[in-house]
Amino acid sequence: MRFIIYGAGGVGGVIGGHLARTKHDVVLIGRPGHVKAVNKHGLHLITPTGTHVLHMPAVTEPREIKFVPEDVVFLTMKGQNTDEALSVLKKEIEDVPIFCFQNGVRNEETASRHFARVYGVMVRVGAEYLKDGEVTARRNPPGWLIIGCYPKGTDKLAEAVVAELRIAGFLTKTTEDVMPYKWGKLMSNLANAVGAITNARGNEVDQLSQAARKELSDALAQAGIHWISQEQVTKEMPETAAPLLGSINSEGQSSTWQSLAREQGSVETEFLNGEVIRLAKRLGRQAPVNEMLIRISQEMAAKHERPGKYTPAQLLAQVAQSHSA
């Protein structure tokens, strides 16, 4: 099995790096600056146990790869890039398994319009990518993953991928119904925009994060959509609650925070907080907190503003204003 990591930033680099470190066959597809650095100096995978310099093929386009039947594609890019990236991939190969190692609940739906074999993945990986050629895995074990066929089911390939990811150090399992886990992960990801806008974390942003999550939980309840909380995941996978073997503390926060810190020009909030608005509109509801988080984070990205434009108190004031409007 060869693993094509399509979107080799933070999550893709950490997953691909751990696979390569454990002697798996890996190819990275990434941005030109990152690819150039990897090809010249190797991928520097920083972990709690040390830095690993890993040499593997890295390219900027799928057309640079000669695909073989044993290939699987791990889609690890942000949701706003999924449709275009898969259109490009489809020009090079008609049929290849697509594993959506992405936050949000829309990527699998998008992938299924391009490819027949699509798998959903609930991803919890502490990854940081701020410098080309270098990614940080903040935790050991590096993360946990729940994998299933989209829209439902599991198969031998899913089981085989899970087995290889376990060898690479990840805590992982298959499931017959993956999307409730992804809705549960989305619940936690709604706070990404809060941390990115305020450059704060923990108790400072709890009230803001809970306000965003309540809009989603209320909409899910009305729509009858089942979601699985992190508490339930811990019950099913008690190993995820075990003390970490090591960790790295850093300034960096979520992938949204990192997108602003790299002044990338775009953020993923439309495919995270935007799902709340998408569902709310279908139900005749409103989601003003999530609408505000999208608006502010997208404006910051467009203006290349770094995390921390507003304090938590200033953002709370805007939330209060949105509720009274």
Coordinates of C-alpha atoms in Angstrom, one line a residue:
M1 CA 0.0 0.0 0.0
R2 CA 1.3 3.5 -0.9
F3 CA -0.1 6.5 0.9
I4 CA -0.6 9.7 -1.2
I5 CA -0.9 12.6 1.3
Y6 CA -2.8 15.2 -0.7
G7 CA -2.5 18.5 1.2
A8 CA 0.7 17.9 3.1
G9 CA 0.4 20.7 5.7
G10 CA 0.0 20.2 9.4
V11 CA -2.2 17.1 9.7
G12 CA -1.0 15.7 6.4
G13 CA 2.6 16.2 7.4
V14 CA 2.2 14.6 10.8
I15 CA 0.3 11.6 9.4
G16 CA 2.6 11.2 6.4
G17 CA 5.7 11.7 8.6
H18 CA 4.7 9.1 11.1
L19 CA 3.9 6.6 8.3
A20 CA 7.3 7.3 6.6
R21 CA 9.1 7.1 10.0
T22 CA 7.7 3.5 10.3
K23 CA 8.9 2.6 6.9
H24 CA 5.7 3.0 4.9
D25 CA 5.7 4.1 1.3
V26 CA 4.5 7.8 1.3
V27 CA 4.2 10.6 -1.3
L28 CA 3.4 14.1 -0.3
I29 CA 1.5 16.6 -2.4
G30 CA 1.8 20.1 -1.1
R31 CA 2.4 23.8 -1.7
P32 CA 5.5 24.7 -3.7
G33 CA 7.5 26.3 -0.9
H34 CA 6.9 23.3 1.4
V35 CA 7.6 20.8 -1.3
K36 CA 10.8 22.5 -2.2
A37 CA 12.0 22.4 1.4
V38 CA 11.1 18.8 1.8
N39 CA 12.8 17.7 -1.4
K40 CA 16.0 19.7 -0.4
H41 CA 16.3 19.0 3.3
G42 CA 13.7 16.3 4.1
L43 CA 10.6 16.7 6.2
H44 CA 11.5 17.7 9.7
L45 CA 8.9 16.0 11.9
I46 CA 9.2 17.4 15.4
T47 CA 7.8 15.1 18.1
P48 CA 7.9 14.9 21.9
T49 CA 10.6 12.3 21.6
G50 CA 12.8 14.3 19.2
T51 CA 13.1 15.5 15.6
H52 CA 13.0 13.0 12.7
V53 CA 14.4 14.1 9.3
L54 CA 12.4 12.0 6.8
H55 CA 13.2 11.8 3.1
M56 CA 10.2 10.9 0.8
P57 CA 9.0 12.0 -2.6
A58 CA 7.1 15.4 -2.5
V59 CA 5.3 17.0 -5.5
T60 CA 3.0 19.9 -6.1
E61 CA 0.6 18.3 -8.5
P62 CA -1.0 14.8 -8.9
R63 CA 0.2 14.8 -12.5
E64 CA 3.8 14.3 -11.2
I65 CA 2.8 10.9 -9.7
K66 CA 2.6 7.6 -11.6
F67 CA -0.4 6.0 -9.9
V68 CA -0.4 2.3 -9.2
P69 CA -3.3 0.0 -8.0
E70 CA -2.0 -0.1 -4.5
D71 CA -2.4 3.6 -4.0
V72 CA -4.7 5.2 -1.4
V73 CA -5.2 9.0 -1.2
F74 CA -5.4 10.7 2.2
L75 CA -7.1 14.0 1.6
T76 CA -5.7 16.3 4.3
M77 CA -6.3 19.8 2.8
K78 CA -8.7 22.4 4.1
G79 CA -12.4 22.1 3.0
Q80 CA -12.3 25.1 0.8
N81 CA -9.8 23.4 -1.5
T82 CA -11.4 19.9 -1.7
D83 CA -13.5 20.3 -4.8
E84 CA -10.8 21.8 -7.0
A85 CA -8.2 19.4 -5.8
L86 CA -10.3 16.4 -6.6
S87 CA -11.1 17.7 -10.0
V88 CA -7.4 17.9 -10.7
L89 CA -6.8 14.4 -9.3
K90 CA -9.7 13.0 -11.4
K91 CA -7.8 14.0 -14.6
E92 CA -4.9 11.8 -13.6
I93 CA -6.7 8.7 -12.3
E94 CA -10.3 7.5 -12.7
D95 CA -10.6 5.3 -9.6
V96 CA -8.6 5.5 -6.3
P97 CA -9.8 5.2 -2.7
I98 CA -10.2 8.7 -1.1
F99 CA -9.9 9.0 2.7
C100 CA -11.1 12.3 4.0
F101 CA -8.8 13.2 6.9
Q102 CA -10.5 16.5 7.2
N103 CA -12.6 18.5 9.7
G104 CA -16.2 19.3 8.8
V105 CA -18.9 17.2 7.3
R106 CA -19.0 18.3 3.7
N107 CA -15.8 16.8 2.2
E108 CA -17.1 13.3 1.9
E109 CA -20.2 14.5 0.1
T110 CA -17.9 16.5 -2.3
A111 CA -15.5 13.6 -2.8
S112 CA -18.3 11.2 -3.7
R113 CA -19.2 13.4 -6.7
H114 CA -15.7 12.6 -8.1
F115 CA -14.8 9.2 -6.9
A116 CA -16.7 6.0 -6.1
R117 CA -14.7 4.8 -3.1
V118 CA -14.9 7.4 -0.3
Y119 CA -14.1 7.0 3.4
G120 CA -14.8 9.4 6.2
V121 CA -12.2 10.0 9.0
M122 CA -12.8 11.6 12.3
V123 CA -9.4 13.3 13.0
R124 CA -7.9 14.4 16.3
V125 CA -4.3 15.1 15.6
G126 CA -2.3 17.8 17.4
A127 CA -0.4 19.2 14.4
E128 CA 1.3 22.5 13.7
Y129 CA 2.7 23.8 10.4
L130 CA 4.1 27.3 10.4
K131 CA 7.4 26.8 8.6
D132 CA 8.0 25.2 5.2
G133 CA 9.7 21.7 5.5
E134 CA 8.7 21.4 9.2
V135 CA 5.7 20.0 11.0
T136 CA 5.2 19.4 14.7
A137 CA 3.3 16.5 16.3
R138 CA 2.3 18.0 19.7
R139 CA 1.4 14.8 21.3
N140 CA 2.6 11.2 21.7
P141 CA 0.6 9.2 20.6
P142 CA 0.2 11.7 17.8
G143 CA -3.6 11.4 17.6
W144 CA -6.6 9.2 17.2
L145 CA -8.7 8.4 14.1
I146 CA -12.0 6.8 13.5
I147 CA -12.6 5.5 9.9
G148 CA -15.5 4.2 8.0
C149 CA -16.9 4.0 4.5
Y150 CA -19.0 7.0 3.3
P151 CA -21.9 7.2 3.8
K152 CA -22.0 4.0 6.0
G153 CA -20.3 0.7 6.4
T154 CA -16.7 -0.6 6.6
D155 CA -14.6 -2.9 4.4
K156 CA -11.3 -4.7 4.2
L157 CA -9.5 -1.6 2.9
A158 CA -10.6 0.5 5.9
E159 CA -9.4 -2.2 8.2
A160 CA -6.1 -2.5 6.4
V161 CA -5.5 1.3 6.6
V162 CA -6.4 1.3 10.3
A163 CA -3.8 -1.5 10.9
E164 CA -1.1 0.5 9.1
L165 CA -1.9 3.7 11.0
R166 CA -1.7 1.7 14.3
I167 CA 1.8 0.6 13.3
A168 CA 2.6 4.3 12.7
G169 CA 1.6 5.1 16.3
F170 CA -2.0 6.4 16.0
L171 CA -4.9 5.2 18.1
T172 CA -7.5 4.2 15.6
K173 CA -10.5 2.0 14.8
T174 CA -13.2 1.5 12.2
T175 CA -16.9 2.2 12.5
E176 CA -20.0 1.3 10.5
D177 CA -21.3 4.8 10.8
V178 CA -18.6 7.5 10.7
M179 CA -20.5 10.7 10.1
P180 CA -21.9 11.0 13.7
Y181 CA -18.3 11.1 14.9
K182 CA -17.6 13.8 12.4
W183 CA -20.5 15.9 13.5
G184 CA -19.2 15.5 17.1
K185 CA -15.8 16.7 16.0
L186 CA -17.4 19.6 14.2
M187 CA -18.9 20.6 17.6
S188 CA -15.4 21.1 19.0
N189 CA -14.1 22.7 15.8
L190 CA -16.5 25.6 16.1
A191 CA -14.2 27.1 18.6
N192 CA -11.3 27.3 16.1
A193 CA -12.4 30.7 14.9
V194 CA -12.8 32.0 18.4
G195 CA -9.1 31.2 19.2
A196 CA -7.9 32.5 15.9
I197 CA -9.7 35.8 16.2
T198 CA -8.7 36.4 19.9
N199 CA -5.4 34.5 20.2
A200 CA -6.8 33.3 23.5
R201 CA -7.7 29.9 24.8
G202 CA -9.2 28.0 27.8
N203 CA -11.5 29.8 30.2
E204 CA -11.1 33.1 28.4
V205 CA -13.0 31.9 25.4
D206 CA -15.4 29.3 27.0
Q207 CA -18.4 31.5 26.8
L208 CA -17.9 32.3 23.2
S209 CA -17.2 28.7 22.2
Q210 CA -20.3 27.5 24.1
A211 CA -22.5 30.1 22.3
A212 CA -21.3 28.8 18.9
R213 CA -21.8 25.2 19.9
K214 CA -25.3 25.7 21.3
E215 CA -26.5 27.0 17.9
L216 CA -25.3 23.7 16.4
S217 CA -26.6 21.4 19.1
D218 CA -30.0 23.0 18.9
A219 CA -30.1 22.7 15.1
L220 CA -28.9 19.0 15.3
A221 CA -31.7 18.2 17.8
Q222 CA -34.3 19.8 15.6
A223 CA -33.0 18.0 12.5
G224 CA -32.8 14.7 14.3
I225 CA -29.1 14.3 13.3
H226 CA -27.2 12.0 15.6
W227 CA -23.8 13.1 16.8
I228 CA -21.2 11.5 19.1
S229 CA -19.5 13.5 21.7
Q230 CA -15.9 13.3 22.8
E231 CA -17.0 11.8 26.1
Q232 CA -18.6 8.9 24.1
V233 CA -15.5 8.5 22.0
T234 CA -13.5 8.1 25.2
K235 CA -15.8 5.4 26.5
E236 CA -15.4 3.5 23.2
M237 CA -11.7 4.1 23.0
P238 CA -10.5 4.3 26.6
E239 CA -6.9 4.4 25.4
T240 CA -7.5 7.9 24.2
A241 CA -7.9 9.0 27.9
A242 CA -4.6 7.5 29.0
P243 CA -1.9 9.9 30.1
L244 CA 0.2 11.1 27.1
L245 CA 3.7 9.7 26.7
G246 CA 4.9 13.2 25.9
S247 CA 3.6 16.6 24.7
I248 CA 4.9 19.9 23.2
N249 CA 3.5 23.2 24.3
S250 CA 3.6 25.9 21.7
E251 CA 2.0 29.2 20.9
G252 CA 0.1 27.7 18.0
Q253 CA -3.5 26.7 18.2
S254 CA -6.0 25.3 15.6
S255 CA -5.5 25.0 11.9
T256 CA -7.6 28.2 11.5
W257 CA -5.2 30.0 13.9
Q258 CA -2.3 28.7 11.8
S259 CA -3.9 29.8 8.5
L260 CA -4.0 33.4 9.9
A261 CA -0.5 33.1 11.4
R262 CA 0.9 32.1 8.0
E263 CA -1.1 34.9 6.4
Q264 CA -2.4 32.4 3.9
G265 CA -5.3 34.5 2.7
S266 CA -8.1 32.1 3.4
V267 CA -9.6 30.1 6.4
E268 CA -11.7 27.0 6.7
T269 CA -14.5 28.6 8.8
E270 CA -17.1 28.3 5.9
F271 CA -16.7 24.6 6.1
L272 CA -16.8 24.5 9.9
N273 CA -19.0 27.3 11.4
G274 CA -20.6 27.5 8.0
E275 CA -22.2 24.1 8.4
V276 CA -24.2 25.5 11.3
I277 CA -25.6 28.2 9.1
R278 CA -26.2 25.8 6.3
L279 CA -28.2 23.5 8.6
A280 CA -30.0 26.3 10.4
K281 CA -31.2 27.9 7.1
R282 CA -32.7 24.5 6.1
L283 CA -34.6 24.4 9.4
G284 CA -35.7 28.0 9.2
R285 CA -33.4 29.0 12.1
Q286 CA -30.7 31.6 12.5
A287 CA -27.1 31.2 13.8
P288 CA -25.9 34.7 14.5
V289 CA -22.8 33.7 16.5
N290 CA -21.4 31.4 13.9
E291 CA -22.3 34.0 11.2
M292 CA -20.3 36.6 13.0
L293 CA -17.3 34.2 13.5
I294 CA -17.2 33.5 9.8
R295 CA -17.5 37.1 8.8
I296 CA -14.7 38.3 11.1
S297 CA -12.3 35.4 10.4
Q298 CA -12.7 35.7 6.6
E299 CA -12.2 39.4 6.8
M300 CA -9.0 38.9 8.8
A301 CA -7.7 36.3 6.3
A302 CA -8.5 38.5 3.3
K303 CA -6.6 41.4 5.0
H304 CA -3.7 39.1 6.0
E305 CA -4.3 40.0 9.7
R306 CA -2.7 37.7 12.3
P307 CA -4.5 36.1 15.2
G308 CA -5.6 38.3 18.0
K309 CA -7.5 41.2 16.3
Y310 CA -10.0 41.3 19.1
T311 CA -9.8 40.4 22.8
P312 CA -12.4 37.9 24.1
A313 CA -14.3 40.7 25.8
Q314 CA -14.5 42.7 22.5
L315 CA -15.7 39.6 20.7
L316 CA -18.3 38.9 23.4
A317 CA -19.6 42.5 22.9
Q318 CA -20.0 41.8 19.2
V319 CA -21.9 38.6 20.0
A320 CA -24.2 40.5 22.3
Q321 CA -24.8 43.0 19.6
S322 CA -25.6 40.3 17.1
H323 CA -28.2 38.8 19.4
S324 CA -29.8 42.2 19.9
A325 CA -29.8 43.1 16.2

